[in-house]
mmCIF file of C-alpha atoms in Angstrom:
data_model
loop_
_atom_site.group_PDB
_atom_site.id
_atom_site.type_symbol
_atom_site.label_atom_id
_atom_site.label_comp_id
_atom_site.label_asym_id
_atom_site.label_seq_id
_atom_site.Cartn_x
_atom_site.Cartn_y
_atom_site.Cartn_z
ATOM 1 C CA UNK A 1 137.373 74.589 120.077
ATOM 2 C CA UNK A 2 137.294 77.631 122.296
ATOM 3 C CA UNK A 3 136.426 80.943 120.655
ATOM 4 C CA UNK A 4 136.642 84.370 122.275
ATOM 5 C CA UNK A 5 135.142 87.718 121.288
ATOM 6 C CA UNK A 6 135.890 91.081 122.875
ATOM 7 C CA UNK A 7 133.308 93.822 123.140
ATOM 8 C CA UNK A 8 133.154 97.303 124.614
ATOM 9 C CA UNK A 9 133.584 100.994 123.854
ATOM 10 C CA UNK A 10 136.262 101.911 121.362
ATOM 11 C CA UNK A 11 136.734 105.385 122.828
ATOM 12 C CA UNK A 12 137.288 106.269 126.483
ATOM 13 C CA UNK A 13 137.962 109.692 127.972
ATOM 14 C CA UNK A 14 141.099 110.320 130.029
ATOM 15 C CA UNK A 15 140.709 109.608 133.766
ATOM 16 C CA UNK A 16 137.694 107.387 133.134
ATOM 17 C CA UNK A 17 137.448 103.591 133.400
ATOM 18 C CA UNK A 18 137.971 101.311 130.421
ATOM 19 C CA UNK A 19 135.544 98.378 130.451
ATOM 20 C CA UNK A 20 135.689 95.379 128.137
ATOM 21 C CA UNK A 21 133.930 92.022 128.072
ATOM 22 C CA UNK A 22 135.059 88.755 126.536
ATOM 23 C CA UNK A 23 132.390 86.273 125.508
ATOM 24 C CA UNK A 24 133.499 82.653 125.373
ATOM 25 C CA UNK A 25 132.014 80.017 123.098
ATOM 26 C CA UNK A 26 132.928 76.428 122.387
ATOM 27 C CA UNK A 27 133.682 75.795 126.030
ATOM 28 C CA UNK A 28 132.465 76.634 129.500
ATOM 29 C CA UNK A 29 134.420 78.942 131.796
ATOM 30 C CA UNK A 30 133.004 77.096 134.806
ATOM 31 C CA UNK A 31 134.381 73.732 133.685
ATOM 32 C CA UNK A 32 137.782 74.793 134.970
ATOM 33 C CA UNK A 33 141.241 74.094 133.667
ATOM 34 C CA UNK A 34 141.653 77.364 131.783
ATOM 35 C CA UNK A 35 142.976 80.738 132.855
ATOM 36 C CA UNK A 36 141.082 83.618 131.256
ATOM 37 C CA UNK A 37 143.368 86.498 130.440
ATOM 38 C CA UNK A 38 143.679 89.990 129.043
ATOM 39 C CA UNK A 39 146.653 91.056 126.959
ATOM 40 C CA UNK A 40 147.167 94.382 125.209
ATOM 41 C CA UNK A 41 149.257 95.694 122.366
ATOM 42 C CA UNK A 42 150.115 99.355 122.022
ATOM 43 C CA UNK A 43 149.969 100.624 118.423
ATOM 44 C CA UNK A 44 152.921 99.246 116.514
ATOM 45 C CA UNK A 45 154.415 97.767 119.659
ATOM 46 C CA UNK A 46 154.790 94.469 121.474
ATOM 47 C CA UNK A 47 152.443 92.554 123.740
ATOM 48 C CA UNK A 48 151.784 93.241 127.413
ATOM 49 C CA UNK A 49 150.099 90.742 129.715
ATOM 50 C CA UNK A 50 147.490 92.433 131.933
ATOM 51 C CA UNK A 51 146.152 89.660 134.123
ATOM 52 C CA UNK A 52 144.000 86.569 134.416
ATOM 53 C CA UNK A 53 141.068 85.109 136.272
ATOM 54 C CA UNK A 54 140.202 81.506 137.033
ATOM 55 C CA UNK A 55 136.607 80.294 137.052
ATOM 56 C CA UNK A 56 136.698 80.285 140.847
ATOM 57 C CA UNK A 57 137.304 84.026 140.811
ATOM 58 C CA UNK A 58 140.957 83.981 141.776
ATOM 59 C CA UNK A 59 142.956 86.610 139.933
ATOM 60 C CA UNK A 60 146.531 87.585 139.216
ATOM 61 C CA UNK A 61 147.548 90.915 137.740
ATOM 62 C CA UNK A 62 150.629 92.405 136.139
ATOM 63 C CA UNK A 63 152.332 94.261 139.017
ATOM 64 C CA UNK A 64 152.799 97.305 136.785
ATOM 65 C CA UNK A 65 149.024 97.638 136.311
ATOM 66 C CA UNK A 66 147.747 96.009 139.480
ATOM 67 C CA UNK A 67 146.557 99.204 141.163
ATOM 68 C CA UNK A 68 144.229 100.018 138.249
ATOM 69 C CA UNK A 69 143.057 96.592 137.016
ATOM 70 C CA UNK A 70 140.060 94.485 137.946
ATOM 71 C CA UNK A 71 139.165 91.276 136.121
ATOM 72 C CA UNK A 72 135.884 89.573 136.930
ATOM 73 C CA UNK A 73 133.973 86.550 135.670
ATOM 74 C CA UNK A 74 130.294 85.841 135.040
ATOM 75 C CA UNK A 75 129.980 82.106 134.611
ATOM 76 C CA UNK A 76 126.226 82.344 133.970
ATOM 77 C CA UNK A 77 126.928 84.359 130.818
ATOM 78 C CA UNK A 78 130.204 82.569 130.026
ATOM 79 C CA UNK A 79 131.953 85.925 130.040
ATOM 80 C CA UNK A 80 134.832 87.605 131.768
ATOM 81 C CA UNK A 81 135.559 91.299 131.964
ATOM 82 C CA UNK A 82 138.328 93.856 132.306
ATOM 83 C CA UNK A 83 138.164 97.195 134.049
ATOM 84 C CA UNK A 84 141.116 99.574 133.880
ATOM 85 C CA UNK A 85 140.697 102.755 135.878
ATOM 86 C CA UNK A 86 142.181 106.233 135.544
ATOM 87 C CA UNK A 87 143.161 105.725 131.919
ATOM 88 C CA UNK A 88 145.521 107.982 130.013
ATOM 89 C CA UNK A 89 146.634 108.134 126.391
ATOM 90 C CA UNK A 90 149.258 105.528 127.307
ATOM 91 C CA UNK A 91 146.442 103.005 127.693
ATOM 92 C CA UNK A 92 145.480 103.331 124.031
ATOM 93 C CA UNK A 93 145.978 99.838 122.654
ATOM 94 C CA UNK A 94 144.421 96.790 121.069
ATOM 95 C CA UNK A 95 143.065 94.670 123.891
ATOM 96 C CA UNK A 96 142.921 90.918 123.461
ATOM 97 C CA UNK A 97 141.222 88.338 125.568
ATOM 98 C CA UNK A 98 142.957 84.987 125.507
ATOM 99 C CA UNK A 99 143.013 81.733 127.392
ATOM 100 C CA UNK A 100 145.544 79.117 128.367
ATOM 101 C CA UNK A 101 145.751 75.827 130.186
ATOM 102 C CA UNK A 102 149.417 76.028 131.040
ATOM 103 C CA UNK A 103 151.618 79.034 130.298
ATOM 104 C CA UNK A 104 151.141 79.644 126.607
ATOM 105 C CA UNK A 105 148.134 81.116 124.823
ATOM 106 C CA UNK A 106 146.486 78.849 122.292
ATOM 107 C CA UNK A 107 143.189 80.725 121.965
ATOM 108 C CA UNK A 108 142.819 84.453 121.333
ATOM 109 C CA UNK A 109 140.028 86.856 120.543
ATOM 110 C CA UNK A 110 140.343 89.035 117.455
ATOM 111 C CA UNK A 111 141.225 92.073 119.555
ATOM 112 C CA UNK A 112 139.524 95.408 120.006
ATOM 113 C CA UNK A 113 141.125 98.837 119.693
ATOM 114 C CA UNK A 114 140.497 101.173 122.597
ATOM 115 C CA UNK A 115 141.503 104.786 122.149
ATOM 116 C CA UNK A 116 141.839 107.112 125.125
ATOM 117 C CA UNK A 117 141.053 110.634 124.032
ATOM 118 C CA UNK A 118 138.887 113.547 125.024
ATOM 119 C CA UNK B 1 160.205 90.943 135.759
ATOM 120 C CA UNK B 2 162.001 88.707 133.295
ATOM 121 C CA UNK B 3 162.966 90.711 130.230
ATOM 122 C CA UNK B 4 162.861 89.069 126.811
ATOM 123 C CA UNK B 5 165.060 90.470 124.054
ATOM 124 C CA UNK B 6 164.638 89.410 120.449
ATOM 125 C CA UNK B 7 167.092 89.870 117.617
ATOM 126 C CA UNK B 8 167.027 91.089 115.024
ATOM 127 C CA UNK B 9 164.159 93.573 115.204
ATOM 128 C CA UNK B 10 163.698 93.352 111.456
ATOM 129 C CA UNK B 11 164.857 90.657 109.073
ATOM 130 C CA UNK B 12 164.783 90.897 105.287
ATOM 131 C CA UNK B 13 164.644 87.553 103.526
ATOM 132 C CA UNK B 14 163.554 85.854 100.334
ATOM 133 C CA UNK B 15 161.237 82.935 99.725
ATOM 134 C CA UNK B 16 163.175 79.739 100.294
ATOM 135 C CA UNK B 17 165.634 81.272 102.745
ATOM 136 C CA UNK B 18 166.439 79.687 106.086
ATOM 137 C CA UNK B 19 165.554 82.190 108.792
ATOM 138 C CA UNK B 20 166.615 82.226 112.427
ATOM 139 C CA UNK B 21 165.276 84.511 115.157
ATOM 140 C CA UNK B 22 166.876 84.684 118.588
ATOM 141 C CA UNK B 23 165.217 85.355 121.931
ATOM 142 C CA UNK B 24 167.218 85.925 125.109
ATOM 143 C CA UNK B 25 165.830 85.938 128.638
ATOM 144 C CA UNK B 26 167.253 88.129 131.383
ATOM 145 C CA UNK B 27 167.373 85.058 133.647
ATOM 146 C CA UNK B 28 166.905 81.343 133.216
ATOM 147 C CA UNK B 29 163.407 80.271 132.208
ATOM 148 C CA UNK B 30 164.200 76.580 131.690
ATOM 149 C CA UNK B 31 162.150 75.629 128.599
ATOM 150 C CA UNK B 32 159.117 77.738 129.439
ATOM 151 C CA UNK B 33 159.058 79.614 126.152
ATOM 152 C CA UNK B 34 156.513 80.006 123.379
ATOM 153 C CA UNK B 35 156.696 81.523 119.909
ATOM 154 C CA UNK B 36 153.866 83.304 118.110
ATOM 155 C CA UNK B 37 153.303 84.616 114.610
ATOM 156 C CA UNK B 38 151.267 87.786 114.139
ATOM 157 C CA UNK B 39 149.996 89.284 110.909
ATOM 158 C CA UNK B 40 148.689 92.867 110.630
ATOM 159 C CA UNK B 41 145.271 93.313 112.218
ATOM 160 C CA UNK B 42 145.224 89.757 113.567
ATOM 161 C CA UNK B 43 145.751 88.130 116.928
ATOM 162 C CA UNK B 44 148.980 86.248 117.588
ATOM 163 C CA UNK B 45 149.002 82.596 116.561
ATOM 164 C CA UNK B 46 150.786 79.999 118.659
ATOM 165 C CA UNK B 47 153.584 78.224 116.772
ATOM 166 C CA UNK B 48 155.842 76.616 119.372
ATOM 167 C CA UNK B 49 155.503 75.904 123.094
ATOM 168 C CA UNK B 50 157.868 74.555 125.704
ATOM 169 C CA UNK B 51 160.711 75.891 123.543
ATOM 170 C CA UNK B 52 160.570 73.149 120.906
ATOM 171 C CA UNK B 53 157.106 71.572 120.781
ATOM 172 C CA UNK B 54 155.312 72.286 117.520
ATOM 173 C CA UNK B 55 151.691 73.332 117.888
ATOM 174 C CA UNK B 56 149.222 71.121 116.072
ATOM 175 C CA UNK B 57 148.589 72.261 112.506
ATOM 176 C CA UNK B 58 151.744 74.381 112.276
ATOM 177 C CA UNK B 59 153.961 73.491 109.310
ATOM 178 C CA UNK B 60 157.041 71.468 110.095
ATOM 179 C CA UNK B 61 159.299 74.113 108.536
ATOM 180 C CA UNK B 62 158.950 75.916 111.876
ATOM 181 C CA UNK B 63 161.134 74.674 114.705
ATOM 182 C CA UNK B 64 162.273 75.937 118.070
ATOM 183 C CA UNK B 65 165.272 75.189 120.224
ATOM 184 C CA UNK B 66 167.086 76.352 123.331
ATOM 185 C CA UNK B 67 166.817 76.337 127.081
ATOM 186 C CA UNK B 68 167.874 78.497 129.980
ATOM 187 C CA UNK B 69 168.325 81.987 128.582
ATOM 188 C CA UNK B 70 168.839 81.568 124.840
ATOM 189 C CA UNK B 71 166.277 80.361 122.333
ATOM 190 C CA UNK B 72 165.841 80.285 118.578
ATOM 191 C CA UNK B 73 162.969 80.025 116.150
ATOM 192 C CA UNK B 74 163.961 78.669 112.757
ATOM 193 C CA UNK B 75 161.978 78.664 109.548
ATOM 194 C CA UNK B 76 163.736 76.139 107.339
ATOM 195 C CA UNK B 77 162.438 77.430 104.003
ATOM 196 C CA UNK B 78 160.583 80.735 104.124
ATOM 197 C CA UNK B 79 157.215 80.707 102.388
ATOM 198 C CA UNK B 80 155.125 83.696 101.212
ATOM 199 C CA UNK B 81 152.681 83.140 104.079
ATOM 200 C CA UNK B 82 155.495 83.467 106.638
ATOM 201 C CA UNK B 83 156.091 87.191 106.204
ATOM 202 C CA UNK B 84 154.857 88.429 109.568
ATOM 203 C CA UNK B 85 156.026 89.521 113.000
ATOM 204 C CA UNK B 86 157.212 86.881 115.451
ATOM 205 C CA UNK B 87 157.146 87.132 119.234
ATOM 206 C CA UNK B 88 158.648 85.011 121.965
ATOM 207 C CA UNK B 89 156.919 84.746 125.339
ATOM 208 C CA UNK B 90 158.245 83.351 128.603
ATOM 209 C CA UNK B 91 155.981 81.702 131.134
ATOM 210 C CA UNK B 92 158.451 80.822 133.843
ATOM 211 C CA UNK B 93 157.495 83.801 135.973
ATOM 212 C CA UNK B 94 154.518 86.039 135.224
ATOM 213 C CA UNK B 95 154.211 86.361 131.433
ATOM 214 C CA UNK B 96 156.367 88.630 129.315
ATOM 215 C CA UNK B 97 156.887 88.924 125.586
ATOM 216 C CA UNK B 98 159.789 89.915 123.404
ATOM 217 C CA UNK B 99 159.505 93.115 121.406
ATOM 218 C CA UNK B 100 158.990 91.237 118.150
ATOM 219 C CA UNK B 101 160.897 90.446 114.960
ATOM 220 C CA UNK B 102 159.404 91.550 111.683
ATOM 221 C CA UNK B 103 160.218 89.255 108.768
ATOM 222 C CA UNK B 104 159.894 91.249 105.574
ATOM 223 C CA UNK B 105 160.388 90.574 101.910
ATOM 224 C CA UNK B 106 163.897 91.268 100.654
#
């Protein structure tokens, strides 16, 4: 079954760009059929969908974050990545990578906490 | 955006209790609704999809119902492993989650 693992810095300075990578195992991104997504959870709060990418490179972002988000895919490494620019303390959250075939998320990474602080 | 509102926010219950959590959508989402269970420090776990379809491996004490704008997750007999936070998620338009319902020990 598909397994996902997030990686990246746990601390980012305000105004800088948050960068995370999700490594996929147990399945190939390039085989198609799955939408590779990022979801975040602010401390003690609910879940917020950030966006997704398909293996072809097509993307769709949450309109509330669209101006700051870029999701990319590297099929040769079986990875996909998140970049969130101009971060503030409000972007402090646990970031999950997850994947779906239809609309619901069956497979999730363990999550990684990113703190925005100087 | 479609807003998802769960009630209650917190629920105190005992082992063996029947528990019901409600999720309301701000507009009709047909049956495009999923339920997740989340424990502290862990990723959400899919329980129910398409409003009432039980995910493989999930105990049958969990069930979902509803369509349109009102949905429920029912745990028929609460077990010690079920104390957690539960989220609904709609996938009719973009993807939004409810704010969560924490099921705690009474």
